[in-house]
Short mmCIF file of N, CA and C in Angstrom, two decimals:
data_model
loop_
_atom_site.label_atom_id
_atom_site.label_comp_id
_atom_site.label_asym_id
_atom_site.label_seq_id
_atom_site.Cartn_x
_atom_site.Cartn_y
_atom_site.Cartn_z
N ARG A 67 -4.10 21.95 -0.82
CA ARG A 67 -4.47 21.18 -1.98
C ARG A 67 -5.25 19.96 -1.53
N SER A 68 -6.18 19.55 -2.31
CA SER A 68 -6.89 18.32 -1.98
C SER A 68 -6.55 17.32 -3.05
N GLY A 69 -6.70 16.06 -2.74
CA GLY A 69 -6.21 15.11 -3.72
C GLY A 69 -6.92 13.80 -3.75
N ARG A 70 -6.60 13.08 -4.75
CA ARG A 70 -7.08 11.72 -4.94
C ARG A 70 -5.84 10.87 -5.03
N ARG A 71 -5.79 9.85 -4.21
CA ARG A 71 -4.60 9.00 -4.22
C ARG A 71 -4.68 8.01 -5.38
N THR A 72 -3.59 7.88 -6.05
CA THR A 72 -3.52 6.87 -7.10
C THR A 72 -2.85 5.61 -6.56
N SER A 73 -2.25 5.75 -5.39
CA SER A 73 -1.64 4.63 -4.70
C SER A 73 -1.59 5.03 -3.24
N SER A 74 -1.67 4.09 -2.31
CA SER A 74 -1.66 4.51 -0.91
C SER A 74 -0.75 3.64 -0.07
N THR A 75 0.37 4.19 0.27
CA THR A 75 1.32 3.54 1.16
C THR A 75 2.04 4.62 1.94
N THR A 76 2.08 4.48 3.25
CA THR A 76 2.88 5.38 4.07
C THR A 76 4.04 4.56 4.56
N THR A 77 5.23 4.99 4.27
CA THR A 77 6.41 4.21 4.60
C THR A 77 7.38 5.04 5.39
N SER A 78 8.01 4.42 6.36
CA SER A 78 9.00 5.13 7.16
C SER A 78 10.08 5.70 6.26
N GLY A 79 10.44 6.94 6.53
CA GLY A 79 11.47 7.60 5.75
C GLY A 79 10.93 8.66 4.83
N ALA A 80 9.63 8.63 4.50
CA ALA A 80 9.06 9.66 3.65
C ALA A 80 9.05 10.97 4.42
N VAL A 81 9.40 12.05 3.75
CA VAL A 81 9.48 13.35 4.40
C VAL A 81 8.10 13.85 4.79
N PHE A 82 7.10 13.63 3.95
CA PHE A 82 5.73 14.00 4.30
C PHE A 82 4.75 13.11 3.56
N ASN A 83 3.51 13.09 4.06
CA ASN A 83 2.42 12.35 3.45
C ASN A 83 1.20 13.25 3.57
N CYS A 84 0.73 13.80 2.47
CA CYS A 84 -0.40 14.73 2.53
C CYS A 84 -1.72 14.03 2.81
N GLY A 85 -1.79 12.72 2.67
CA GLY A 85 -3.09 12.07 2.83
C GLY A 85 -4.03 12.61 1.77
N THR A 86 -5.23 13.02 2.17
CA THR A 86 -6.18 13.54 1.18
C THR A 86 -6.07 15.04 0.99
N GLU A 87 -5.40 15.73 1.95
CA GLU A 87 -5.29 17.18 1.82
C GLU A 87 -4.17 17.71 2.69
N CYS A 88 -3.45 18.70 2.18
CA CYS A 88 -2.47 19.44 2.96
C CYS A 88 -2.23 20.77 2.26
N THR A 89 -1.48 21.64 2.90
CA THR A 89 -1.19 22.94 2.32
C THR A 89 0.31 23.04 2.08
N ILE A 90 0.70 23.34 0.85
CA ILE A 90 2.11 23.47 0.49
C ILE A 90 2.32 24.90 0.00
N THR A 91 3.28 25.60 0.65
CA THR A 91 3.54 26.98 0.33
C THR A 91 5.02 27.16 0.03
N GLN A 92 5.33 27.85 -1.07
CA GLN A 92 6.71 28.19 -1.39
C GLN A 92 6.88 29.69 -1.26
N LYS A 93 7.87 30.10 -0.48
CA LYS A 93 8.25 31.50 -0.36
C LYS A 93 9.75 31.55 -0.57
N GLY A 94 10.17 32.09 -1.71
CA GLY A 94 11.60 32.15 -2.02
C GLY A 94 12.18 30.75 -2.05
N GLN A 95 13.21 30.51 -1.25
CA GLN A 95 13.88 29.20 -1.21
C GLN A 95 13.37 28.33 -0.06
N THR A 96 12.15 28.60 0.45
CA THR A 96 11.58 27.81 1.53
C THR A 96 10.27 27.17 1.08
N LEU A 97 10.11 25.89 1.38
CA LEU A 97 8.89 25.15 1.08
C LEU A 97 8.33 24.65 2.41
N THR A 98 7.07 24.96 2.68
CA THR A 98 6.44 24.55 3.93
C THR A 98 5.23 23.68 3.62
N ILE A 99 5.14 22.52 4.28
CA ILE A 99 4.02 21.60 4.13
C ILE A 99 3.28 21.60 5.46
N GLU A 100 2.01 22.03 5.43
CA GLU A 100 1.19 22.06 6.63
C GLU A 100 0.07 21.03 6.52
N ASN A 101 -0.35 20.52 7.66
CA ASN A 101 -1.44 19.55 7.76
C ASN A 101 -1.12 18.23 7.08
N ALA A 102 0.17 17.91 6.97
CA ALA A 102 0.55 16.59 6.45
C ALA A 102 0.12 15.54 7.47
N GLN A 103 0.00 14.33 7.03
CA GLN A 103 -0.45 13.25 7.89
C GLN A 103 0.73 12.48 8.44
N LEU A 104 0.67 12.13 9.71
CA LEU A 104 1.60 11.17 10.28
C LEU A 104 0.86 9.85 10.34
N ALA A 105 1.58 8.77 10.22
CA ALA A 105 0.96 7.45 10.29
C ALA A 105 0.36 7.24 11.69
N ASP A 106 -0.63 6.37 11.79
CA ASP A 106 -1.15 6.00 13.11
C ASP A 106 -0.10 5.17 13.82
N TYR A 107 0.08 5.43 15.08
CA TYR A 107 1.04 4.69 15.89
C TYR A 107 0.51 4.67 17.32
N PRO A 108 0.92 3.70 18.14
CA PRO A 108 0.44 3.62 19.50
C PRO A 108 0.73 4.92 20.27
N GLY A 109 -0.27 5.44 20.95
CA GLY A 109 -0.10 6.65 21.75
C GLY A 109 -0.27 7.94 20.98
N LYS A 110 -0.62 7.88 19.70
CA LYS A 110 -0.77 9.09 18.89
C LYS A 110 -1.91 9.94 19.46
N ASP A 111 -1.65 11.23 19.68
CA ASP A 111 -2.66 12.17 20.14
C ASP A 111 -3.30 12.81 18.91
N LYS A 112 -4.46 12.29 18.52
CA LYS A 112 -5.11 12.75 17.29
C LYS A 112 -5.69 14.15 17.41
N SER A 113 -5.73 14.69 18.64
CA SER A 113 -6.27 16.04 18.82
C SER A 113 -5.23 17.11 18.49
N LYS A 114 -3.97 16.74 18.41
CA LYS A 114 -2.91 17.71 18.12
C LYS A 114 -2.59 17.72 16.63
N PRO A 115 -2.46 18.92 16.06
CA PRO A 115 -2.12 18.98 14.63
C PRO A 115 -0.68 18.52 14.40
N THR A 116 -0.45 18.01 13.21
CA THR A 116 0.90 17.61 12.82
C THR A 116 1.73 18.88 12.64
N PRO A 117 2.94 18.92 13.20
CA PRO A 117 3.76 20.12 13.00
C PRO A 117 4.11 20.30 11.52
N PRO A 118 4.23 21.55 11.07
CA PRO A 118 4.58 21.78 9.67
C PRO A 118 5.99 21.28 9.36
N VAL A 119 6.20 20.91 8.11
CA VAL A 119 7.52 20.51 7.62
C VAL A 119 8.04 21.68 6.80
N THR A 120 9.21 22.20 7.16
CA THR A 120 9.81 23.32 6.43
C THR A 120 11.13 22.87 5.84
N LEU A 121 11.27 23.07 4.54
CA LEU A 121 12.47 22.65 3.82
C LEU A 121 13.11 23.85 3.14
N HIS A 122 14.41 23.84 3.02
CA HIS A 122 15.16 24.85 2.29
C HIS A 122 15.46 24.28 0.91
N LEU A 123 15.12 25.01 -0.14
CA LEU A 123 15.26 24.51 -1.51
C LEU A 123 16.63 24.79 -2.11
N ASP A 124 17.61 25.08 -1.26
CA ASP A 124 18.95 25.40 -1.74
C ASP A 124 19.94 24.26 -1.49
N GLY A 125 19.43 23.07 -1.14
CA GLY A 125 20.31 21.94 -0.90
C GLY A 125 20.83 21.86 0.52
N GLN A 126 20.36 22.74 1.39
CA GLN A 126 20.77 22.73 2.80
C GLN A 126 20.08 21.58 3.53
N LYS A 127 20.84 20.84 4.35
CA LYS A 127 20.27 19.73 5.10
C LYS A 127 19.32 20.26 6.17
N THR A 128 18.17 19.59 6.31
CA THR A 128 17.14 19.94 7.29
C THR A 128 16.72 18.67 8.01
N GLU A 129 16.42 18.78 9.30
CA GLU A 129 15.90 17.65 10.08
C GLU A 129 14.38 17.74 10.09
N VAL A 130 13.69 16.67 9.72
CA VAL A 130 12.22 16.63 9.74
C VAL A 130 11.76 15.39 10.48
N ILE A 131 10.50 15.42 10.91
CA ILE A 131 9.91 14.27 11.61
C ILE A 131 9.60 13.18 10.60
N ASP A 132 9.99 11.95 10.90
CA ASP A 132 9.66 10.78 10.07
C ASP A 132 8.14 10.62 10.09
N SER A 133 7.49 10.58 8.94
CA SER A 133 6.03 10.50 8.86
C SER A 133 5.48 9.17 9.40
N PHE A 134 6.32 8.17 9.54
CA PHE A 134 5.87 6.86 10.03
C PHE A 134 6.28 6.65 11.49
N SER A 135 7.40 7.18 11.89
CA SER A 135 7.93 7.02 13.25
C SER A 135 8.25 8.41 13.80
N PRO A 136 7.22 9.14 14.32
CA PRO A 136 7.40 10.53 14.70
C PRO A 136 8.42 10.79 15.81
N GLY A 137 8.87 9.77 16.49
CA GLY A 137 9.90 9.96 17.50
C GLY A 137 11.28 10.09 16.88
N ARG A 138 11.36 9.97 15.57
CA ARG A 138 12.65 9.96 14.87
C ARG A 138 12.74 11.15 13.93
N GLN A 139 13.90 11.76 13.87
CA GLN A 139 14.18 12.86 12.94
C GLN A 139 14.95 12.32 11.74
N LEU A 140 14.61 12.81 10.56
CA LEU A 140 15.31 12.41 9.34
C LEU A 140 16.08 13.59 8.76
N PRO A 141 17.34 13.39 8.41
CA PRO A 141 18.07 14.44 7.70
C PRO A 141 17.68 14.38 6.22
N VAL A 142 17.22 15.52 5.67
CA VAL A 142 16.81 15.55 4.27
C VAL A 142 17.42 16.76 3.57
N VAL A 143 17.51 16.64 2.27
CA VAL A 143 18.01 17.72 1.43
C VAL A 143 16.97 17.95 0.34
N ALA A 144 16.58 19.22 0.15
CA ALA A 144 15.62 19.57 -0.90
C ALA A 144 16.29 20.57 -1.84
N ARG A 145 16.01 20.40 -3.12
CA ARG A 145 16.58 21.34 -4.11
C ARG A 145 15.74 21.29 -5.38
N TRP A 146 15.86 22.34 -6.15
CA TRP A 146 15.23 22.38 -7.46
C TRP A 146 16.00 21.48 -8.41
N ASP A 147 15.28 20.73 -9.22
CA ASP A 147 15.86 19.91 -10.28
C ASP A 147 15.06 20.24 -11.54
N GLY A 148 15.49 21.26 -12.25
CA GLY A 148 14.71 21.77 -13.37
C GLY A 148 13.44 22.41 -12.84
N ASN A 149 12.26 21.94 -13.29
CA ASN A 149 11.00 22.48 -12.80
C ASN A 149 10.36 21.61 -11.73
N LYS A 150 11.15 20.71 -11.13
CA LYS A 150 10.66 19.84 -10.06
C LYS A 150 11.45 20.11 -8.79
N VAL A 151 10.82 19.81 -7.66
CA VAL A 151 11.52 19.86 -6.38
C VAL A 151 11.85 18.42 -6.00
N SER A 152 13.11 18.16 -5.70
CA SER A 152 13.57 16.84 -5.31
C SER A 152 13.94 16.88 -3.82
N ILE A 153 13.35 15.97 -3.04
CA ILE A 153 13.60 15.89 -1.60
C ILE A 153 14.17 14.50 -1.34
N THR A 154 15.37 14.44 -0.77
CA THR A 154 16.05 13.17 -0.56
C THR A 154 16.39 12.99 0.91
N SER A 155 16.05 11.82 1.45
CA SER A 155 16.45 11.48 2.81
C SER A 155 17.89 11.03 2.76
N SER A 156 18.71 11.63 3.62
CA SER A 156 20.12 11.28 3.61
C SER A 156 20.50 10.36 4.76
N GLU A 157 19.49 9.75 5.41
CA GLU A 157 19.79 8.81 6.49
C GLU A 157 20.25 7.48 5.88
N PRO A 158 21.38 6.94 6.34
CA PRO A 158 21.87 5.67 5.79
C PRO A 158 20.82 4.56 5.91
N GLY A 159 20.64 3.84 4.82
CA GLY A 159 19.72 2.71 4.81
C GLY A 159 18.28 3.06 4.54
N VAL A 160 17.94 4.36 4.50
CA VAL A 160 16.55 4.75 4.26
C VAL A 160 16.31 4.88 2.76
N GLY A 161 17.08 5.70 2.07
CA GLY A 161 17.03 5.79 0.61
C GLY A 161 15.69 6.22 0.05
N PHE A 162 15.16 7.36 0.49
CA PHE A 162 13.90 7.87 -0.04
C PHE A 162 14.12 9.13 -0.84
N THR A 163 13.36 9.26 -1.93
CA THR A 163 13.32 10.50 -2.69
C THR A 163 11.87 10.82 -2.97
N GLN A 164 11.48 12.06 -2.72
CA GLN A 164 10.16 12.54 -3.09
C GLN A 164 10.36 13.65 -4.11
N THR A 165 9.59 13.59 -5.19
CA THR A 165 9.68 14.59 -6.25
C THR A 165 8.32 15.26 -6.38
N LEU A 166 8.31 16.58 -6.37
CA LEU A 166 7.09 17.36 -6.53
C LEU A 166 7.15 18.07 -7.86
N SER A 167 6.07 17.96 -8.63
CA SER A 167 5.98 18.66 -9.91
C SER A 167 4.53 19.03 -10.15
N VAL A 168 4.31 19.95 -11.08
CA VAL A 168 2.96 20.32 -11.48
C VAL A 168 2.78 19.82 -12.91
N GLU A 169 1.74 19.00 -13.08
CA GLU A 169 1.46 18.42 -14.40
C GLU A 169 -0.04 18.54 -14.66
N GLY A 170 -0.40 19.19 -15.75
CA GLY A 170 -1.81 19.34 -16.09
C GLY A 170 -2.62 20.01 -14.99
N GLY A 171 -2.01 20.98 -14.30
CA GLY A 171 -2.71 21.69 -13.24
C GLY A 171 -2.80 20.95 -11.92
N GLN A 172 -2.19 19.78 -11.84
CA GLN A 172 -2.20 19.01 -10.60
C GLN A 172 -0.80 18.93 -10.01
N LEU A 173 -0.73 18.92 -8.67
CA LEU A 173 0.53 18.65 -7.99
C LEU A 173 0.72 17.14 -7.98
N VAL A 174 1.86 16.69 -8.45
CA VAL A 174 2.18 15.26 -8.47
C VAL A 174 3.32 15.03 -7.50
N VAL A 175 3.10 14.13 -6.52
CA VAL A 175 4.12 13.78 -5.54
C VAL A 175 4.48 12.31 -5.76
N VAL A 176 5.73 12.08 -6.15
CA VAL A 176 6.22 10.72 -6.39
C VAL A 176 7.21 10.39 -5.28
N THR A 177 6.95 9.32 -4.55
CA THR A 177 7.84 8.87 -3.49
C THR A 177 8.48 7.56 -3.94
N GLU A 178 9.81 7.54 -3.96
CA GLU A 178 10.55 6.33 -4.35
C GLU A 178 11.35 5.84 -3.16
N SER A 179 11.36 4.52 -2.99
CA SER A 179 12.08 3.90 -1.87
C SER A 179 13.09 2.91 -2.39
N ALA A 180 14.36 3.18 -2.11
CA ALA A 180 15.41 2.21 -2.49
C ALA A 180 15.33 0.99 -1.57
N ARG A 181 14.99 1.22 -0.31
CA ARG A 181 14.95 0.13 0.67
C ARG A 181 13.78 -0.82 0.42
N HIS A 182 12.60 -0.24 0.11
CA HIS A 182 11.41 -1.08 -0.07
C HIS A 182 11.10 -1.36 -1.54
N GLY A 183 11.77 -0.67 -2.42
CA GLY A 183 11.53 -0.86 -3.85
C GLY A 183 10.24 -0.18 -4.28
N GLY A 184 10.17 0.21 -5.50
CA GLY A 184 8.96 0.79 -6.06
C GLY A 184 8.74 2.23 -5.71
N GLN A 185 7.56 2.71 -6.12
CA GLN A 185 7.21 4.09 -5.89
C GLN A 185 5.72 4.22 -5.67
N THR A 186 5.33 5.31 -5.01
CA THR A 186 3.92 5.65 -4.87
C THR A 186 3.73 7.01 -5.52
N ILE A 187 2.56 7.21 -6.11
CA ILE A 187 2.26 8.45 -6.81
C ILE A 187 0.95 9.00 -6.26
N PHE A 188 0.98 10.26 -5.85
CA PHE A 188 -0.21 10.96 -5.38
C PHE A 188 -0.42 12.17 -6.27
N LYS A 189 -1.69 12.43 -6.63
CA LYS A 189 -2.02 13.60 -7.44
C LYS A 189 -3.03 14.44 -6.68
N TYR A 190 -2.78 15.76 -6.66
CA TYR A 190 -3.62 16.68 -5.91
C TYR A 190 -4.08 17.82 -6.78
N LYS A 191 -5.33 18.25 -6.59
CA LYS A 191 -5.87 19.42 -7.28
C LYS A 191 -5.83 20.60 -6.33
N LYS A 192 -5.57 21.78 -6.89
CA LYS A 192 -5.55 23.00 -6.10
C LYS A 192 -6.97 23.37 -5.70
N LYS A 193 -7.13 23.76 -4.44
CA LYS A 193 -8.44 24.19 -3.97
C LYS A 193 -8.68 25.63 -4.31
#
């Protein structure tokens, strides 16, 4: 999917950050995000692709790379909440939730931070 950002903040604890484009695939109870962006950090090897993020949509805890601090793993839980996918970081003190939904033919990704307050909203069009 390619997208236009309506807000731009990458914050530690977010499960993924598509930047301007990434690929999201659902197969059964598995959601895979490919080509997500990791934040720039000292020593980042920009020639290597970001590893895919794979989540189980049945509420099973999964360890994923922190999009801001790639040396750190985050425990997250993803599940269906009606017609939306809710992804919650279960690391103490992080308090992040990302919600994915389709609205008007666009993928809408809302990231909320209890620690930093507020939310960011990204909207993507299907390629």
